[in-house]
Tab-separated table of C-alpha atoms in Angstrom:
chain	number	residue	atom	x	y	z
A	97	UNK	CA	-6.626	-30.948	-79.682
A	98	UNK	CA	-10.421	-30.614	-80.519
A	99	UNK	CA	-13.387	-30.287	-78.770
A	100	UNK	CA	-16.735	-31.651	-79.660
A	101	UNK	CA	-20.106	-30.297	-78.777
A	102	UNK	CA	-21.301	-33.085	-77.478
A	103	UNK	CA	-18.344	-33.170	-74.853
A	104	UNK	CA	-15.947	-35.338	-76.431
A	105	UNK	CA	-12.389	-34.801	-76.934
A	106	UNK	CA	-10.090	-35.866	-79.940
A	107	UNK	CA	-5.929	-35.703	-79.877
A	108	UNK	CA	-4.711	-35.700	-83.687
A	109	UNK	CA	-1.583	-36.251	-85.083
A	110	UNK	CA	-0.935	-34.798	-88.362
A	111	UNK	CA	2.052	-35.949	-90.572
A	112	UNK	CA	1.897	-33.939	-93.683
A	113	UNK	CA	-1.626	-34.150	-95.235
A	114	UNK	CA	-2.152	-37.806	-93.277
A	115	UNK	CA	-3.279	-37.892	-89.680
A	116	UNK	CA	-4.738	-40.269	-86.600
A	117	UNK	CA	-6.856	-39.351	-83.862
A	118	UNK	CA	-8.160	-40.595	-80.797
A	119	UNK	CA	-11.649	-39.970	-79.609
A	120	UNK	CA	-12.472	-40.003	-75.811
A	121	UNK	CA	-16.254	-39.472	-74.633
A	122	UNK	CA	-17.126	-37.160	-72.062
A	123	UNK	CA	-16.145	-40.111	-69.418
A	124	UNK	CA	-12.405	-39.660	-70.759
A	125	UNK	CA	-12.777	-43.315	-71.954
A	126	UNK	CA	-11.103	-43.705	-75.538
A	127	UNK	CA	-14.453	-44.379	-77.869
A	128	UNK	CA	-12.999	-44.511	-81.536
A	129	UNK	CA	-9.463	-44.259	-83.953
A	130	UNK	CA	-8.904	-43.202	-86.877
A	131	UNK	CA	-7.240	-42.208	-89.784
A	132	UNK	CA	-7.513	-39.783	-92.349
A	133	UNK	CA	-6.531	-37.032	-95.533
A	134	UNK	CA	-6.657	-33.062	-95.865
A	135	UNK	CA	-7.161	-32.071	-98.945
A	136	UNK	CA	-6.885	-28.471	-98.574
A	137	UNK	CA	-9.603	-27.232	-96.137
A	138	UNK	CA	-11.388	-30.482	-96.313
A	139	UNK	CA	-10.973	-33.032	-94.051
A	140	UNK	CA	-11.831	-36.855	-94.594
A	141	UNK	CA	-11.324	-39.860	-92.240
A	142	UNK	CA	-12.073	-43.285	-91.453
A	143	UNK	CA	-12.638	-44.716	-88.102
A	144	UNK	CA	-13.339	-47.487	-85.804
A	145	UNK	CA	-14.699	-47.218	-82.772
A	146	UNK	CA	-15.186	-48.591	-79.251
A	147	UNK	CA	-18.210	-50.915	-80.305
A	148	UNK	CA	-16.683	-52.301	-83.124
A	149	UNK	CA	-18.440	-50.091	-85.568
A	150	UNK	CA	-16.671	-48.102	-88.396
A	151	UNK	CA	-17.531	-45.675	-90.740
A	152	UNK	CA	-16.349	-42.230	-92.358
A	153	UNK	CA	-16.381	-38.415	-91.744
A	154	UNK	CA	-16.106	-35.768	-93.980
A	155	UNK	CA	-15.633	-32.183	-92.036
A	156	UNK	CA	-15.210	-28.588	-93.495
A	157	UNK	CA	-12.464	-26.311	-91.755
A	158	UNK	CA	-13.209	-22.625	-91.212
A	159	UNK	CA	-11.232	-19.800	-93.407
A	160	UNK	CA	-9.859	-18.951	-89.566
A	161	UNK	CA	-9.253	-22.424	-88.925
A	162	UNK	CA	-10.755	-22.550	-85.393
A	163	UNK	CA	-13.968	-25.029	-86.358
A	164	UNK	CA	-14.514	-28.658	-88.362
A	165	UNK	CA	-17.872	-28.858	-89.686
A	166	UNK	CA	-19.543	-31.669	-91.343
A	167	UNK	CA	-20.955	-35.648	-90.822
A	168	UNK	CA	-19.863	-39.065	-90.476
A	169	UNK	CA	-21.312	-41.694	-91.318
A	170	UNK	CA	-21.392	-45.503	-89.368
A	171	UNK	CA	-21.294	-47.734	-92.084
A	172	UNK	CA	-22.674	-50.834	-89.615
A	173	UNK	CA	-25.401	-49.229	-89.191
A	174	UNK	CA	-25.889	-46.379	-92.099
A	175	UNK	CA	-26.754	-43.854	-89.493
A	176	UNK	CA	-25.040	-40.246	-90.349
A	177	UNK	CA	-24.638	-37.406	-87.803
A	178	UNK	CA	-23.663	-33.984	-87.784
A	179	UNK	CA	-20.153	-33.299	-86.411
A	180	UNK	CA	-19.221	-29.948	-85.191
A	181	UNK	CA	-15.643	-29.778	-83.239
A	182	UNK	CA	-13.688	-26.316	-81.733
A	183	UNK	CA	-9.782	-26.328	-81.609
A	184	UNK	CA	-9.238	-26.256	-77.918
């Protein structure tokens, strides 16, 4: 489980270097899916979320493996953010 710093949550499930997560907002309401690849310390995914947006994320993991750092990107509307998520 991962926490992000704007209060959301995210439950992954990893199977081998492949994984899905769930995103729930602060509200506990689920707000985006998604899929993704480790390549080694970086992490890349694709996701859909609640308002029927997608786009991609590419996040960094720390050498002590207790932060993701990095941006997605909605591709509906070509807006990037920052992401910055804490294992829980």
């Amino acid at each position: 489980a991962w926490q992000g710093a704007d209060g959301s949550r995210y439950t992954v499930t990893q199977y081998g270097n492949r994984f899905e997560f769930i995103e729930f907002g602060s509200s506990g309401d689920i707000t985006a899916t998604g899929t993704g690849v480790i390549r080694g310390s970086l992490i890349e995914s694709e996701f859909k979320a609640s308002d029927n947006t997608w786009g991609s994320g590419r996040l960094q993991l720390s050498g002590d493996g207790q932060t993701l750092s990095g941006s997605y990107t909605n591709a509906a509307t070509g807006e990037t953010f920052g992401a910055l998520l804490s294992r829980r």
